[in-house]
Coordinates of C-alpha atoms in Angstrom, one line a residue:
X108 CA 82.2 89.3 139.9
X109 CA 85.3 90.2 137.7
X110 CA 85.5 86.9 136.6
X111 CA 81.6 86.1 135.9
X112 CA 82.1 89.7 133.9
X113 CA 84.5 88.4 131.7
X114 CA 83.4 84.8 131.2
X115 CA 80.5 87.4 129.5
X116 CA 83.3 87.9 126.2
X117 CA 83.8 84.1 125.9
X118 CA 79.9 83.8 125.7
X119 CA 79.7 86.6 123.2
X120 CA 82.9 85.3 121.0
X121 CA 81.9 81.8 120.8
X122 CA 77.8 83.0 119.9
X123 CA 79.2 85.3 117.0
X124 CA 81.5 82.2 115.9
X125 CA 78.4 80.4 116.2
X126 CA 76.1 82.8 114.3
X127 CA 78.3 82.9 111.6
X128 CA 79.1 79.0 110.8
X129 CA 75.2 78.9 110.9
X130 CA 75.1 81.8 108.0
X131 CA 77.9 79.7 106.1
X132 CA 76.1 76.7 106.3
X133 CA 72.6 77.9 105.6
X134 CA 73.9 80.1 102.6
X135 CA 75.4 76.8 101.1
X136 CA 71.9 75.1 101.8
X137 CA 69.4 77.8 100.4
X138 CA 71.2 80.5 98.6
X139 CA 68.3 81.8 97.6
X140 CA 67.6 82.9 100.5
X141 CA 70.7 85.6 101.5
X142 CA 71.5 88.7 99.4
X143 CA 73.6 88.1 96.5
X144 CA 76.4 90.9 95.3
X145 CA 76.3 91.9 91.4
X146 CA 80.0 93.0 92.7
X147 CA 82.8 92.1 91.0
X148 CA 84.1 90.7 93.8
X149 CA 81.2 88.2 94.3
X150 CA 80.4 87.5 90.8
X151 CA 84.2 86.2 89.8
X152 CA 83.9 83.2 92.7
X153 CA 80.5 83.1 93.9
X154 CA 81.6 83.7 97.3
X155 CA 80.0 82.4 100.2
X156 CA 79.0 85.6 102.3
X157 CA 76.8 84.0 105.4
X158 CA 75.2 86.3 107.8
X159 CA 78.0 88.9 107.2
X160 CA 77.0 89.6 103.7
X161 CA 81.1 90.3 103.0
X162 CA 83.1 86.8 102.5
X163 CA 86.3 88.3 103.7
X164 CA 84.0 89.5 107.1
X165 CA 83.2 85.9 107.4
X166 CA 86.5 84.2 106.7
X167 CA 88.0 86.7 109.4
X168 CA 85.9 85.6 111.7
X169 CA 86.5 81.8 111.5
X170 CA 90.1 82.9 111.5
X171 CA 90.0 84.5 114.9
X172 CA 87.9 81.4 115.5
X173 CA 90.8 79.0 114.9
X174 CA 93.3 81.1 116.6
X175 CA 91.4 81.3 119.9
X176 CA 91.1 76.7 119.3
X177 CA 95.2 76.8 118.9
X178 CA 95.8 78.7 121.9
X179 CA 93.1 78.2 124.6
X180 CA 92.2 74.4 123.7
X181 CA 94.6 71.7 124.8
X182 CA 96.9 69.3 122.7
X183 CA 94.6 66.4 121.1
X184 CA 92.9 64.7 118.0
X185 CA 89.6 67.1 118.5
X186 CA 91.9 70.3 118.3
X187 CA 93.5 69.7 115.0
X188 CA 90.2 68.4 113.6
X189 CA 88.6 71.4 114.6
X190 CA 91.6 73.8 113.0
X191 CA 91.6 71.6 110.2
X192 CA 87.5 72.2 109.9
X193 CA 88.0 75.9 110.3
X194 CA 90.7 76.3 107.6
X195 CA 88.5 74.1 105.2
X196 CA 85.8 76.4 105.5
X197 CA 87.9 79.7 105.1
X198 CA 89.2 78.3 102.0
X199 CA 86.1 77.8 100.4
X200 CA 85.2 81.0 101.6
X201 CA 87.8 82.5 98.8
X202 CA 89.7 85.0 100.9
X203 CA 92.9 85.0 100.0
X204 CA 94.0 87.1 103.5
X205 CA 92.1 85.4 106.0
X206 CA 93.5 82.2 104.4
X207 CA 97.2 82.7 104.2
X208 CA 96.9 84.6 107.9
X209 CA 95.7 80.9 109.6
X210 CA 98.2 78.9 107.6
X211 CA 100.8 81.4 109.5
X212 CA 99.4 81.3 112.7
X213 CA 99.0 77.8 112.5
X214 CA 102.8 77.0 111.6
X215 CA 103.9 79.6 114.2
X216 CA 101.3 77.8 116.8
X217 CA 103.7 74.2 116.2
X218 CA 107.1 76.3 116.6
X219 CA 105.7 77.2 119.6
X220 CA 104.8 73.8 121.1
X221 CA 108.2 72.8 119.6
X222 CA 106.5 70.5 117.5
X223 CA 109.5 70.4 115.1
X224 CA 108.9 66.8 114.1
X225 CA 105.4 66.9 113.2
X226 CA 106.7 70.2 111.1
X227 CA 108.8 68.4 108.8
X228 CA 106.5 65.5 108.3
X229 CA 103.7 68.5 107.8
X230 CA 106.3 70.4 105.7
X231 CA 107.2 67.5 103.3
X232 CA 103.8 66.2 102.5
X233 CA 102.7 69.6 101.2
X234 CA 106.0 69.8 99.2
X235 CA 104.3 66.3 98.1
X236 CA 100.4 67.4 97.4
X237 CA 102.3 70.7 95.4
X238 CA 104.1 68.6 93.5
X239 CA 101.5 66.2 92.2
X240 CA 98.9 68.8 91.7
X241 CA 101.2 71.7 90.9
X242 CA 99.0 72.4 87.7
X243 CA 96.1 72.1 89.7
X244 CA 97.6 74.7 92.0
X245 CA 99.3 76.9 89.5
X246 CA 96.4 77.3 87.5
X247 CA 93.9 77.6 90.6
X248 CA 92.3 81.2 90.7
X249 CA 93.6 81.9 94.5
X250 CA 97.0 81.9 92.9
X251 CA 96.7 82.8 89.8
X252 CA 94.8 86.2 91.1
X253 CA 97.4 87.0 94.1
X254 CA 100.0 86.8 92.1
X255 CA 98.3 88.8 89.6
X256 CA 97.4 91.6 92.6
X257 CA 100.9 91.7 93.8
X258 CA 102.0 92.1 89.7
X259 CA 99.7 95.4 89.7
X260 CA 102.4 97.1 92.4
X261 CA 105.0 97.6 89.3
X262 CA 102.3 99.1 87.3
X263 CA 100.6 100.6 89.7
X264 CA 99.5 103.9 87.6
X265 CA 97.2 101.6 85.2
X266 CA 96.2 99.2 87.6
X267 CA 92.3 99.0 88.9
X268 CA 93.2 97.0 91.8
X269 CA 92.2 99.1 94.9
X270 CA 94.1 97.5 97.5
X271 CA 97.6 98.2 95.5
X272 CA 96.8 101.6 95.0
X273 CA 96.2 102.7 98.3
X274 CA 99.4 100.2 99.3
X275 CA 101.6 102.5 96.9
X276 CA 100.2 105.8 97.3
X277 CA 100.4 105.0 101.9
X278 CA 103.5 104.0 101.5
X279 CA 104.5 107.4 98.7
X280 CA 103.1 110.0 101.2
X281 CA 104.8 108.0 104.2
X282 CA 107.8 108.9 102.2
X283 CA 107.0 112.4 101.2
X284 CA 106.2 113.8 104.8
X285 CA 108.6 111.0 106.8
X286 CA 108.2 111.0 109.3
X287 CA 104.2 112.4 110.4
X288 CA 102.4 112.0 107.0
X289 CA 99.9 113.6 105.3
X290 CA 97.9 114.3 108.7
X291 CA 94.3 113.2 109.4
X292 CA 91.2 112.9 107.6
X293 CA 93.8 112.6 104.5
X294 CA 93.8 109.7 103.2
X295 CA 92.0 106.3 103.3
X296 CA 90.2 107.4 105.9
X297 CA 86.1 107.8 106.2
X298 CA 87.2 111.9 106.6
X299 CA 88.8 111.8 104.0
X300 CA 86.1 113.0 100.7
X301 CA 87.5 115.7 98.6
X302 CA 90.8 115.9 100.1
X303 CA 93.4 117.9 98.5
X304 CA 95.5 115.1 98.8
X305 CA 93.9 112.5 96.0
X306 CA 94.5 115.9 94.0
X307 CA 98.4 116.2 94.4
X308 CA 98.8 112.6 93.7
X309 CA 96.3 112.4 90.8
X310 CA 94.2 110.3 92.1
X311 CA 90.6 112.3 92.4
X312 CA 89.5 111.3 89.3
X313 CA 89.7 108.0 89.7
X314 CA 86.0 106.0 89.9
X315 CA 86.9 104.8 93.2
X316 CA 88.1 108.1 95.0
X317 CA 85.4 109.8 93.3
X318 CA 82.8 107.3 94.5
X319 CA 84.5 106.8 98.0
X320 CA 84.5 103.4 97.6
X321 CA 87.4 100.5 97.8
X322 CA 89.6 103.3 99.8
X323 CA 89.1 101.9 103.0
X324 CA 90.4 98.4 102.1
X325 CA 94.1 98.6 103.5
X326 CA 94.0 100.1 107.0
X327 CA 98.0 99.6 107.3
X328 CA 98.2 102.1 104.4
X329 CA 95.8 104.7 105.4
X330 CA 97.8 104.9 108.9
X331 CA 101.1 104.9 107.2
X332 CA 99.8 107.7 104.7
X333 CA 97.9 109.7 107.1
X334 CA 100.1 109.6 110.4
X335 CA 103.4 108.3 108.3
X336 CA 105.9 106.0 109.5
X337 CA 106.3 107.3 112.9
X338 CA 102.6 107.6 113.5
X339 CA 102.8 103.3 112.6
X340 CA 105.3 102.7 114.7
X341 CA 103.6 104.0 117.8
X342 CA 100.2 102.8 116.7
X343 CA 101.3 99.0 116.3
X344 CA 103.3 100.0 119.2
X345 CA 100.4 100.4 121.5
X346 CA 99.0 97.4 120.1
X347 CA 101.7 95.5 121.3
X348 CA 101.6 96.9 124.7
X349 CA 97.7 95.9 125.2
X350 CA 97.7 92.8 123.9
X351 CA 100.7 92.1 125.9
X352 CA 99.4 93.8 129.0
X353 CA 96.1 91.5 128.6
X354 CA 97.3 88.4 127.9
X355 CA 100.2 88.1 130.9
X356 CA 103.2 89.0 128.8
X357 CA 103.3 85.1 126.6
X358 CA 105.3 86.6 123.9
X359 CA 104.2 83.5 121.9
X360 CA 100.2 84.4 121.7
X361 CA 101.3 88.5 121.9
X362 CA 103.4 88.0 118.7
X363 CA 100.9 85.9 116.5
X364 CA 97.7 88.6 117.5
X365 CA 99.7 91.6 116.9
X366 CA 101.1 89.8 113.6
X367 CA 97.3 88.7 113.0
X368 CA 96.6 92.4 113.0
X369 CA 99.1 93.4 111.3
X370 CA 98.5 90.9 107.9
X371 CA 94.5 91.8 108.3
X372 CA 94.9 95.8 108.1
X373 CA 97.3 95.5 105.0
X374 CA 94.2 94.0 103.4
X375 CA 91.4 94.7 105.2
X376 CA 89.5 97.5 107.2
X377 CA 90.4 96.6 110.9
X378 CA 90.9 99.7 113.2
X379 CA 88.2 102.1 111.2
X380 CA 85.9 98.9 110.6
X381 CA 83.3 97.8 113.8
X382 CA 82.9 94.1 112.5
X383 CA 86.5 92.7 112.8
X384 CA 87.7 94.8 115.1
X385 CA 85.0 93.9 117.5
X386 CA 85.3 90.7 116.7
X387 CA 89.1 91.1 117.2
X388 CA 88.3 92.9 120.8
X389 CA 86.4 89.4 122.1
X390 CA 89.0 87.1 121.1
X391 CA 91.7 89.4 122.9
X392 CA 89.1 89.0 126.0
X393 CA 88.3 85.5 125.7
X394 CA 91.8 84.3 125.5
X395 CA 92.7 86.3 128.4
X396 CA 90.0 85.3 130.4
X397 CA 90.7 81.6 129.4
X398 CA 94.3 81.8 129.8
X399 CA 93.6 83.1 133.5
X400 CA 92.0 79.8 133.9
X401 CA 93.8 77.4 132.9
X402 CA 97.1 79.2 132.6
X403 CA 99.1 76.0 133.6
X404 CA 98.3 73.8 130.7
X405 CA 99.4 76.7 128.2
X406 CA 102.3 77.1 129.6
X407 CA 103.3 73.4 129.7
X408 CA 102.2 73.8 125.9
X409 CA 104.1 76.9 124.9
X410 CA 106.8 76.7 127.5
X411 CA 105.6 80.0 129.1
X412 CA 107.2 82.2 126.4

């Protein structure tokens, strides 16, 4: 019975995947037909947005996607094809995070297998393609605009750039009330409307404080402002523990979800946000379940780490 139970979150995680490369494909086939953003953040690429409206929702998604292909499928031609699919499609999805996230996990999935070899030769011929095309690359708005993003952390006090306000200001009140923070319904959070904190840091008259809007978009600094350095440690901390606790203790797989979390919250509403961290939940249950299964072939893979 336990096991038909939780065959019920590999069902559920593999529709959802489902559901939304059906939305990705349909709103490349009729756009006309899915509700288009006059947001900034739509307008500038285009985005695809699929079922989940939000590009970065649907990018996430085919990221958790990918990892649960690198860890529960076994070694072939079909698995790369389908992890080189699924990083094709986030790509063109234009989010920056959910991108660089599955470039990471991917490398960290072949130092794993101890695929060393097919590193290098992996290694070099991007060195290659960035070479040839470095103008290409240079110039290309995914670059051009995170380097631009990370650039608005030195100037922080003129910058519109959400996501590196609320990084600096998280990180300022982390170090203001080391090691608690600024305490709950503070900061970042959906509680957090009027509070006499955007005051004390100037920040309440800002359009985006003001309308409550953009604020939510870096869970890792809402925690870290809110609950301070401490209150991270011990959050990530029980991550860690039920992950590991889950998944039978591979330090491997344990590492690359809890880093997966990680690089999404600096980012992205996670925790406070149903739609990846639901998503998030079934991959968590699927793998286990699958790893359960067929528990001998991932260890031969990852050498039980």
């Amino acid at each position: 019975m336990a096991e038909k139970n939780s065959r019920v979150f590999v069902v559920a995680f593999l529709s959802c995947a489902a559901f939304s490369i059906l939305g990705y494909v349909l709103n490349i086939m009729f756009p006309e037909y899915f509700v288009f953003s006059e947001a900034s953040w739509h307008l500038e690429r285009g985005r695809i947005g699929g079922f989940q409206f939000k590009p970065n929702d649907l990018a996430i998604s085919l990221c958790f996607l990918m990892v649960f292909v690198l860890f529960s499928f076994s070694r072939g031609l079909g698995r790369h094809v389908l992890v080189f699919l699924l990083i094709g499609l986030i790509y063109l999805a234009s989010s920056r995070t959910a991108l660089l996230v599955a470039l990471i996990i991917f490398l960290l999935s072949m130092l794993y297998e101890r695929r060393y070899v097919s590193l290098f030769f992996l290694g070099g011929g991007g060195v290659c393609v960035l070479l040839a095309f470095h103008d290409a690359v240079f110039n290309s708005f995914l670059f051009s605009e995170t380097v631009s993003n990370f650039s608005q952390l030195a100037v922080v006090g003129d910058t519109q750039y959400i996501r590196a306000i609320m990084v600096y200001y998280g990180v300022l009140l982390g170090v203001m009330f080391f090691p608690l923070g600024s305490g709950a319904a503070s900061y970042g959070g959906v509680m957090s409307e009027g509070s006499l904190i955007y005051q004390m840091l100037g920040l309440s008259e800002i359009e985006f404080f003001q309308r409550m809007e953009g604020i939510y978009d870096s869970n890792a600094a809402s925690i870290v402002g809110e609950y301070g350095f401490l209150g991270f440690l011990v959050f990530f901390g029980f991550a860690y523990k039920i992950v590991s606790q889950l998944l039978g203790g591979r330090r491997s797989l344990v590492f690359s979800l809890v880093f997966l979390l990680f690089a999404i919250s600096l980012t992205q509403p996670l925790f406070s946000y149903q739609v990846n961290s639901i998503n998030f939940m079934l991959l968590l249950f699927s793998l286990s379940y699958f790893l359960k299964g067929v528990s001998s072939s991932f260890d031969a893979r990852v050498g039980g780490r």
